[in-house]
Coordinates of C-alpha atoms and ligand atoms in Angstrom, one line a residue:
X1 CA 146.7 2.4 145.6
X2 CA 146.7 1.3 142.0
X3 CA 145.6 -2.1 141.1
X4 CA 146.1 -3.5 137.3
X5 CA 144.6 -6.5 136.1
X6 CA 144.7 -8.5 132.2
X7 CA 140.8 -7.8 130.4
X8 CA 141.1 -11.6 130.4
X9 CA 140.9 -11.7 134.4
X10 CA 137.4 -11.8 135.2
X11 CA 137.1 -15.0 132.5
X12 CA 138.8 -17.2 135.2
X13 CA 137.0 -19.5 137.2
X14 CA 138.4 -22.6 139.1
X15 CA 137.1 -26.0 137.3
X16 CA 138.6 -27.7 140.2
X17 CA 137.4 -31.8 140.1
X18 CA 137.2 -31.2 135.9
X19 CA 141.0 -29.9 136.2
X20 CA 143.1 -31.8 134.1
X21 CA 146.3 -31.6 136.2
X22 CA 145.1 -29.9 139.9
X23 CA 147.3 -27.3 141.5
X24 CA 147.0 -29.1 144.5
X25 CA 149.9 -31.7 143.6
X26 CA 153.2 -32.1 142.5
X27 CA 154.6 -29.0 144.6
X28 CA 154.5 -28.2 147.7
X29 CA 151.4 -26.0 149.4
X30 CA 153.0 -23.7 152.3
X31 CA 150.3 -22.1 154.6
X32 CA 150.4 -18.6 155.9
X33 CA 150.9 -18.2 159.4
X34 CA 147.3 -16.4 160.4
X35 CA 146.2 -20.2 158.8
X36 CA 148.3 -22.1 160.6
X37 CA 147.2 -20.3 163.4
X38 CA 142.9 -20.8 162.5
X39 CA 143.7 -24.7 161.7
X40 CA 145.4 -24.7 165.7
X41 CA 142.2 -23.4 167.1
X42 CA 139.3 -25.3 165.0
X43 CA 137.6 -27.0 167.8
X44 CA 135.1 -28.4 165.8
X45 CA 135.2 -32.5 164.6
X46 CA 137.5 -31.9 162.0
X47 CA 140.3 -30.5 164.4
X48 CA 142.6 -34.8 164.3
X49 CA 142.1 -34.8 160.4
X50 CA 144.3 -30.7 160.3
X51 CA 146.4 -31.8 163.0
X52 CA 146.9 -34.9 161.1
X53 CA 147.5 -33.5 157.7
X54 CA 149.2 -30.8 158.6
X55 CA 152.9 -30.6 158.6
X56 CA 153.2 -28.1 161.4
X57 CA 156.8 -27.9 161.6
X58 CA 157.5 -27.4 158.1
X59 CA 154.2 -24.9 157.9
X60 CA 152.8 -26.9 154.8
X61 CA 150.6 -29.2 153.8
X62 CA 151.5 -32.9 154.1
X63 CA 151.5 -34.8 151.0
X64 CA 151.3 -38.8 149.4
X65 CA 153.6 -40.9 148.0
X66 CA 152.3 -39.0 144.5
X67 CA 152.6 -36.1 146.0
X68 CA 149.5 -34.9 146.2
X69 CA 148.2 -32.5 148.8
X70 CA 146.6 -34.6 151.9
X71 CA 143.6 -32.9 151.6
X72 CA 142.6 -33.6 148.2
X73 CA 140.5 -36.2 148.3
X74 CA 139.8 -39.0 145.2
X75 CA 137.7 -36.6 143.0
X76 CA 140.2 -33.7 143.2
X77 CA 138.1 -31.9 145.3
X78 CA 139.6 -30.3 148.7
X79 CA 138.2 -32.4 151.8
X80 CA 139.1 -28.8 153.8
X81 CA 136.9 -26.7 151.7
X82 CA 134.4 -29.6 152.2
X83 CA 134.1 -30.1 156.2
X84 CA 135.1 -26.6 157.2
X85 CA 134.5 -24.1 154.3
X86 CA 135.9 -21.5 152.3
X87 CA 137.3 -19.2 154.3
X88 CA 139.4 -22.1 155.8
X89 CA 141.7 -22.0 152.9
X90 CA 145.2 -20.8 153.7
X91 CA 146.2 -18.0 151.2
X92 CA 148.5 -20.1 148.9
X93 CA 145.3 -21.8 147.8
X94 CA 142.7 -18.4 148.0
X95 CA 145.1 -16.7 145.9
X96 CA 146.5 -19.1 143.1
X97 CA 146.4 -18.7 140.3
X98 CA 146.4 -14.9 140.6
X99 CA 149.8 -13.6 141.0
X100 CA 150.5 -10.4 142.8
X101 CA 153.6 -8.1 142.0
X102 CA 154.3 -6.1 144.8
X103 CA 155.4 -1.8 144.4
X104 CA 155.2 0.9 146.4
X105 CA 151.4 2.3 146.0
X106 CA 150.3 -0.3 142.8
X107 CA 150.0 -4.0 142.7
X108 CA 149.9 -6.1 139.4
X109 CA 147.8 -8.9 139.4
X110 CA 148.3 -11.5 136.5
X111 CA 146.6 -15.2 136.3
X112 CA 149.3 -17.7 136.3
X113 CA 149.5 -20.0 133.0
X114 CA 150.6 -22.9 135.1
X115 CA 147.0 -23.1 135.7
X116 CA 145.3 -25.2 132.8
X117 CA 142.4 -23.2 132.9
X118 CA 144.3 -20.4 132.5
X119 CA 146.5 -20.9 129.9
X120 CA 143.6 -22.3 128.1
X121 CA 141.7 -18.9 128.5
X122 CA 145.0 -16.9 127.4
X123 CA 146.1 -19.1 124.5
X124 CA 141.8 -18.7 123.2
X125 CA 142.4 -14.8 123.9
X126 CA 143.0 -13.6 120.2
X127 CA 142.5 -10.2 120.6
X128 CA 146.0 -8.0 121.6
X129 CA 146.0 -8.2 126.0
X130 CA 145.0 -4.6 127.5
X131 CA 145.6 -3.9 130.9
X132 CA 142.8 -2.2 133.5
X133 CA 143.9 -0.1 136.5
X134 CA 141.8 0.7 139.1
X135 CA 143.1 3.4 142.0
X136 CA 141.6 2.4 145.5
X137 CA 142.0 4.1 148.7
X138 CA 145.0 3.1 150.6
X139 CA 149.1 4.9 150.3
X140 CA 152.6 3.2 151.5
X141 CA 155.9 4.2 151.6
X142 CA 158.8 1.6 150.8
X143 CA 162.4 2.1 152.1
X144 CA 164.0 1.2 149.4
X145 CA 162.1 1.6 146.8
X146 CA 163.6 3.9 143.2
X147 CA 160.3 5.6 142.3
X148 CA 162.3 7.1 139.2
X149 CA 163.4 3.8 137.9
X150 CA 160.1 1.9 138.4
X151 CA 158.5 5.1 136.5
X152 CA 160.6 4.5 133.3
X153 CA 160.3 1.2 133.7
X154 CA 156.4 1.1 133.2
X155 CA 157.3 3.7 130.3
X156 CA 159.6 1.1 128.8
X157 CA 156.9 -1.6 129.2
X158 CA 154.1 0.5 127.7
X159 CA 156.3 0.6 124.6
X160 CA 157.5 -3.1 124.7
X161 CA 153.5 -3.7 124.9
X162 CA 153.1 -1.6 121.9
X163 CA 156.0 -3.1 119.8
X164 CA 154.9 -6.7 120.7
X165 CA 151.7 -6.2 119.6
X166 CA 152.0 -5.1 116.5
X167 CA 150.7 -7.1 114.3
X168 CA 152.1 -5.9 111.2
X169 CA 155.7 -7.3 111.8
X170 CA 156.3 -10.7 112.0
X171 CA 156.8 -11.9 115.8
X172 CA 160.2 -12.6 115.4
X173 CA 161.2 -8.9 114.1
X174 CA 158.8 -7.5 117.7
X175 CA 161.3 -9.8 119.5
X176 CA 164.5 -8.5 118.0
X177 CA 162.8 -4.8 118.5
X178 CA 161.9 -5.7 122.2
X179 CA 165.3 -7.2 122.9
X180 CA 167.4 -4.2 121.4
X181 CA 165.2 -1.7 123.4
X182 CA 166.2 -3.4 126.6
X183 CA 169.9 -4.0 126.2
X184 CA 170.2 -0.1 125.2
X185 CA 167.9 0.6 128.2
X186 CA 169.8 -1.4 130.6
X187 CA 172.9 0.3 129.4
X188 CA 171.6 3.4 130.9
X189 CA 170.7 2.1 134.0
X190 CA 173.7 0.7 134.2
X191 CA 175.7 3.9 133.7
X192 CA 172.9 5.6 136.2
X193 CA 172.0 7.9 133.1
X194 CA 168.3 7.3 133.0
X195 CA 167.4 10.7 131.8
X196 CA 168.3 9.3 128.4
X197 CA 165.9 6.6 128.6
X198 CA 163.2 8.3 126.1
X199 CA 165.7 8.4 123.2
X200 CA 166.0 4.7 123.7
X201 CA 162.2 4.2 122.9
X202 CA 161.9 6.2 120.6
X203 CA 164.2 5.0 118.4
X204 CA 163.3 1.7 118.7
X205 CA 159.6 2.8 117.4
X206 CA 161.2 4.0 114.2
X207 CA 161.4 2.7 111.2
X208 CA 165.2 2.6 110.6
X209 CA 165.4 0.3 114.2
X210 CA 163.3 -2.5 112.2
X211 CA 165.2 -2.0 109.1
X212 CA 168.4 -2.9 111.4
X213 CA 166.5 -5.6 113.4
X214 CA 165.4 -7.2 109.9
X215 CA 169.0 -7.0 108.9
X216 CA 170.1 -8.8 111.8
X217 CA 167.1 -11.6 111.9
X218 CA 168.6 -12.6 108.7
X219 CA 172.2 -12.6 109.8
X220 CA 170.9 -14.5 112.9
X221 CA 169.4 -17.2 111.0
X222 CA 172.5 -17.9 108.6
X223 CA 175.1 -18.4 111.3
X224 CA 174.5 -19.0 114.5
X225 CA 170.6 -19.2 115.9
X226 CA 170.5 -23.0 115.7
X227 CA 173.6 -23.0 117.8
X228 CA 172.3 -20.5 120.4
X229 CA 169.3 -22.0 121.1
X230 CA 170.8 -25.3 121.3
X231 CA 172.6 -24.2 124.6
X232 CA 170.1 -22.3 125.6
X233 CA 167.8 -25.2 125.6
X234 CA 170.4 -27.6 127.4
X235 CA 170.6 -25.2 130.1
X236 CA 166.8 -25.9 131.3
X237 CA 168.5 -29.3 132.8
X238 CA 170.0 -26.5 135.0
X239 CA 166.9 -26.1 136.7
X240 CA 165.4 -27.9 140.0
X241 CA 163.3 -30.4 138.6
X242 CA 159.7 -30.5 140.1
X243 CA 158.2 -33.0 138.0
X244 CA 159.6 -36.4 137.0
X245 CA 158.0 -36.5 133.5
X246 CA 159.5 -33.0 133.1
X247 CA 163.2 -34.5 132.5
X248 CA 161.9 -36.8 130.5
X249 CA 160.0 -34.5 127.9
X250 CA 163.3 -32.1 127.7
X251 CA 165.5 -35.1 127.2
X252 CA 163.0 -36.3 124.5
X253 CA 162.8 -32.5 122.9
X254 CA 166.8 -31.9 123.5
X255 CA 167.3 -35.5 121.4
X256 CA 164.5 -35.0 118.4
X257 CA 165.3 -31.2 118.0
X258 CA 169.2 -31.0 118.8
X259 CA 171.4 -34.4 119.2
X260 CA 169.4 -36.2 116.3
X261 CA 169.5 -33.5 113.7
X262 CA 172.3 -31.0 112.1
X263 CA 171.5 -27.2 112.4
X264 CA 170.4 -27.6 108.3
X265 CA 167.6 -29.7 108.8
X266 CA 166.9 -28.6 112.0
X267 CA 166.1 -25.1 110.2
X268 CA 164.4 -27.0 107.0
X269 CA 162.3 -28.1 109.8
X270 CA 161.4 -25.4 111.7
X271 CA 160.2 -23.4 108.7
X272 CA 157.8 -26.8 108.1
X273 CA 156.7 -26.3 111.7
X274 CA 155.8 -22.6 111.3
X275 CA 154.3 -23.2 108.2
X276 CA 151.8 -26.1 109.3
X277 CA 151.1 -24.0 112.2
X278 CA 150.2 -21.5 109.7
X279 CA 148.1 -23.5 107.5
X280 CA 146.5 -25.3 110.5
X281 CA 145.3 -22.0 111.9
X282 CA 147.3 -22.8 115.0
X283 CA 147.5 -19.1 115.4
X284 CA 151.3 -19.4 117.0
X285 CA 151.9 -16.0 115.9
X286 CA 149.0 -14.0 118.4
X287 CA 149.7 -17.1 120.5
X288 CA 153.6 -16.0 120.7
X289 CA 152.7 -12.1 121.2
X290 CA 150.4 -13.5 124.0
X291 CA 152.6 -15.4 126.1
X292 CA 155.4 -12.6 125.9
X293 CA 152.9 -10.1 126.8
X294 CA 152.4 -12.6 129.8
X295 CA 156.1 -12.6 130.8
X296 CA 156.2 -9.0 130.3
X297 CA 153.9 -7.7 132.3
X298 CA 154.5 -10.6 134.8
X299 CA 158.3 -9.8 135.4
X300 CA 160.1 -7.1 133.7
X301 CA 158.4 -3.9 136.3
X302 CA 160.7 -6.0 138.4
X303 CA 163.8 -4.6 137.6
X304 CA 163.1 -1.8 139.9
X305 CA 164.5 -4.1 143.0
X306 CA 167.3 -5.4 141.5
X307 CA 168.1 -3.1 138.2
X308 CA 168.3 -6.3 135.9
X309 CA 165.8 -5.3 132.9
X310 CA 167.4 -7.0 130.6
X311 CA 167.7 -10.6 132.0
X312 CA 163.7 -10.8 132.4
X313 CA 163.2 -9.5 128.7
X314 CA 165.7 -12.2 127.3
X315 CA 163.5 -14.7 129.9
X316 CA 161.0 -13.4 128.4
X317 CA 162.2 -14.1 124.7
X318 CA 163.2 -17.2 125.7
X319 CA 160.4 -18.8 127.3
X320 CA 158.3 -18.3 124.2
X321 CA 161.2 -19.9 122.4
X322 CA 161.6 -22.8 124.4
X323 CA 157.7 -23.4 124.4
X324 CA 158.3 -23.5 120.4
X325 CA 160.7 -25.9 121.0
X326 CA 159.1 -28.3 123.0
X327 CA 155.6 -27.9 120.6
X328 CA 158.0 -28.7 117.6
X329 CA 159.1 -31.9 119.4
X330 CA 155.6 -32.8 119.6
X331 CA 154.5 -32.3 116.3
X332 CA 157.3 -34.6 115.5
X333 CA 156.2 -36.8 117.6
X334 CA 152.4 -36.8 116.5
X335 CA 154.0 -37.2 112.9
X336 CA 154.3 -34.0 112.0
X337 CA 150.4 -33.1 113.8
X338 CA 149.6 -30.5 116.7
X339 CA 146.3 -29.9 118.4
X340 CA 145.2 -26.8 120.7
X341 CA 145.3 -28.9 123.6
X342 CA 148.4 -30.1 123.2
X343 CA 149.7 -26.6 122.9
X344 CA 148.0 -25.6 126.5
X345 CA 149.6 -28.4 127.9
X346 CA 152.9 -27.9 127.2
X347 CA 152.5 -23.8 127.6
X348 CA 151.4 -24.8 131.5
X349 CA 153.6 -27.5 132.3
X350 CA 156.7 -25.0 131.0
X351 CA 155.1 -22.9 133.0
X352 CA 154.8 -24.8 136.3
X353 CA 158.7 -25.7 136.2
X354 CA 160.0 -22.5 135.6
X355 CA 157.6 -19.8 137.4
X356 CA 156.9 -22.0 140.5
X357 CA 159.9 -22.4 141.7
X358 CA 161.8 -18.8 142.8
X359 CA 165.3 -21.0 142.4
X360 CA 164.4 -21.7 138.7
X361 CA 163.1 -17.9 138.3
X362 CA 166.2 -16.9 139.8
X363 CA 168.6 -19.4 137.8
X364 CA 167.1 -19.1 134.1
X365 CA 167.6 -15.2 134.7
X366 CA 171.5 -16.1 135.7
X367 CA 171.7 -18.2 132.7
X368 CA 170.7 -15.5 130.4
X369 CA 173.7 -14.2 128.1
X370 CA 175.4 -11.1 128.9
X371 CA 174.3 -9.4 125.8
X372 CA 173.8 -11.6 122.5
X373 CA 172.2 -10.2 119.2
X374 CA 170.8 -13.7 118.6
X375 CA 167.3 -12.8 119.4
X376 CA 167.5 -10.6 116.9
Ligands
SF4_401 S1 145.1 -25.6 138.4 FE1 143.6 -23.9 138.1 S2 141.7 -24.9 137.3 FE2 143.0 -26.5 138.1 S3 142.3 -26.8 140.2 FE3 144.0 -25.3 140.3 S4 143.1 -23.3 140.1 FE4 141.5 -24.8 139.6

């Protein structure tokens, strides 16, 4: 069995009562059933309080009227861990933030960036992401599992890593480069001819597929990328909302970047944003290649269960876009000023809307365009 963890992995550790915005509120904590079935048989003088606190028919945690977990207690610590120890903790709360992707004989294991700490840790990381695998003991066999597509998949992705970290081209080319890859690799998969796959990466290492990419970047930005993003961006209302103040900040973002402003100045502007960001040594450029790396490796092996390649690359693409959008709202806001924790913020609460909810996951890759040379 293969295991692959981010070199940034071993950096996380909980801060738990220092946390900024705990894990263990605003969404709801479902326990495992081998819990559910240690908290039934704790005879010691904490078994009222889990009976209490325990929503047994809904196999979660109960919660207050903010929605925090019943067992957090006033300092953000867990009242669980506290009386009855460690190993008490269902797996929900052993596991997060880590995030495990499933395949037949490998699992991925990513931190998730709707943990502050963890987004903090990535968005400090300013070295390009590797990736360690580890083989341990251990085989399986999946019924339905494509070991032929998940193989070019990780080939795919090995070159996606390669293009998106390469820091001689602007970010915005590596996205255009990423995105053509993947439509002209789901093609194939789509017409079952996956033998041609290693044409497709090839070419898009070459330097003629930047030439075209650099061609269409500038096409993209004369007509119609203001446009594009505009409805993309209205589509996050779209999603389940899991957070009051999340409406709020995309109605506030969606007003200052879209209804308030034509797509002239709203360009005028976004070249002032990128330039501060520049000057400020903001470093949104390694921060960008970072956070798609994230999504990358998080999602796109994925594919192999459902063949849709192409909808978690432009999720991908337009996660980091959208978390552009909602730090260029803020600099507005902070007349025209942006700090590093401000940026953390906003990359985890995107992050805690869209990732932890397998409806939103499900819908923003729905909502993605059939094919559309605007990320180019
Ligand atoms: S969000 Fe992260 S740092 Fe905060 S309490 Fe949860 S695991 Fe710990």
């Amino acid at each position: 069995m293969l295991y692959t963890i981010p070199d940034y992995y071993q950096k996380f550790h909980c801060i738990a009562g220092d946390c900024e915005e705990t894990c263990c509120a605003g969404w709801q904590i479902v326990a495992d059933p081998a819990s559910l079935k240690r908290y039934r048989r704790e005879k010691g003088p904490y078994r009222n309080t889990l009976k209490e606190k325990i929503d047994w028919k809904n196999s979660c945690f109960k919660q207050d009227e903010d929605r925090r977990c019943a067992f957090l207690n006033k300092d953000n610590l867990c009242e669980m861990y506290i009386n009855i120890g460690e190993k008490s903790l269902c797996r929900t709360c052993t596991r997060y933030p880590r995030h495990i992707e499933e395949f037949e004989d490998s699992r991925e294991i990513t931190l998730s960036v709707s943990c502050p700490e963890v987004a903090r840790i990535l968005m400090s990381h300013l070295e390009p992401v590797t990736f360690q695998t580890v083989e341990k003991e251990g085989e399986e066999e999946y019924e339905d599992f494509d070991p032929f597509l998940f193989d070019k998949l990780l080939d795919a992705r090995e070159v996606l890593y390669r293009i998106l970290q390469n820091r001689a081209l602007p970010v915005k080319i590596r996205m255009g480069l990423s995105y053509g890859l993947v439509r002209d690799f789901q093609r194939r998969i789509n017409h079952e001819d996956l033998f041609s796959t290693d044409g497709v990466l090839e070419k898009y290492q070459k330097p003629a597929a930047r030439a075209f990419v650099e061609k269409m970047t500038k096409a993209a930005e004369a007509e119609n990328a203001y446009l594009f993003i505009k409805e993309m961006f209205h589509k996050l209302f779209q999603l389940e909302l899991l957070r009051e103040d999340w409406g709020l900040l995309l109605l506030e973002t969606e007003k200052r970047l879209f209804l308030d402003m034509d797509a002239g100045t709203y360009r005028t502007l976004t070249e002032e944003f990128l330039q501060w960001m520049e000057e400020h040594d903001m470093h949104w450029e390694i921060r960008k290649e970072q956070l798609l790396v994230y999504f990358v490796s998080t999602y796109f092996c994925g594919a192999v269960y459902d063949g849709e390649a192409l909808s978690k690359m432009q999720m991908a693409l337009l996660s980091v876009d959208f978390v552009e959008e909602l730090l260029k709202a803020k600099w507005l806001r902070n007349e025209k000023s942006l700090d590093d924790e401000e940026l953390v913020e906003l990359v985890y609460r995107y992050s805690r809307e869209v990732e932890h909810s397998d409806y939103n996951l499900k819908k923003l890759e729905e909502m993605m365009p059939v094919e559309n040379g605007s990320f180019c």
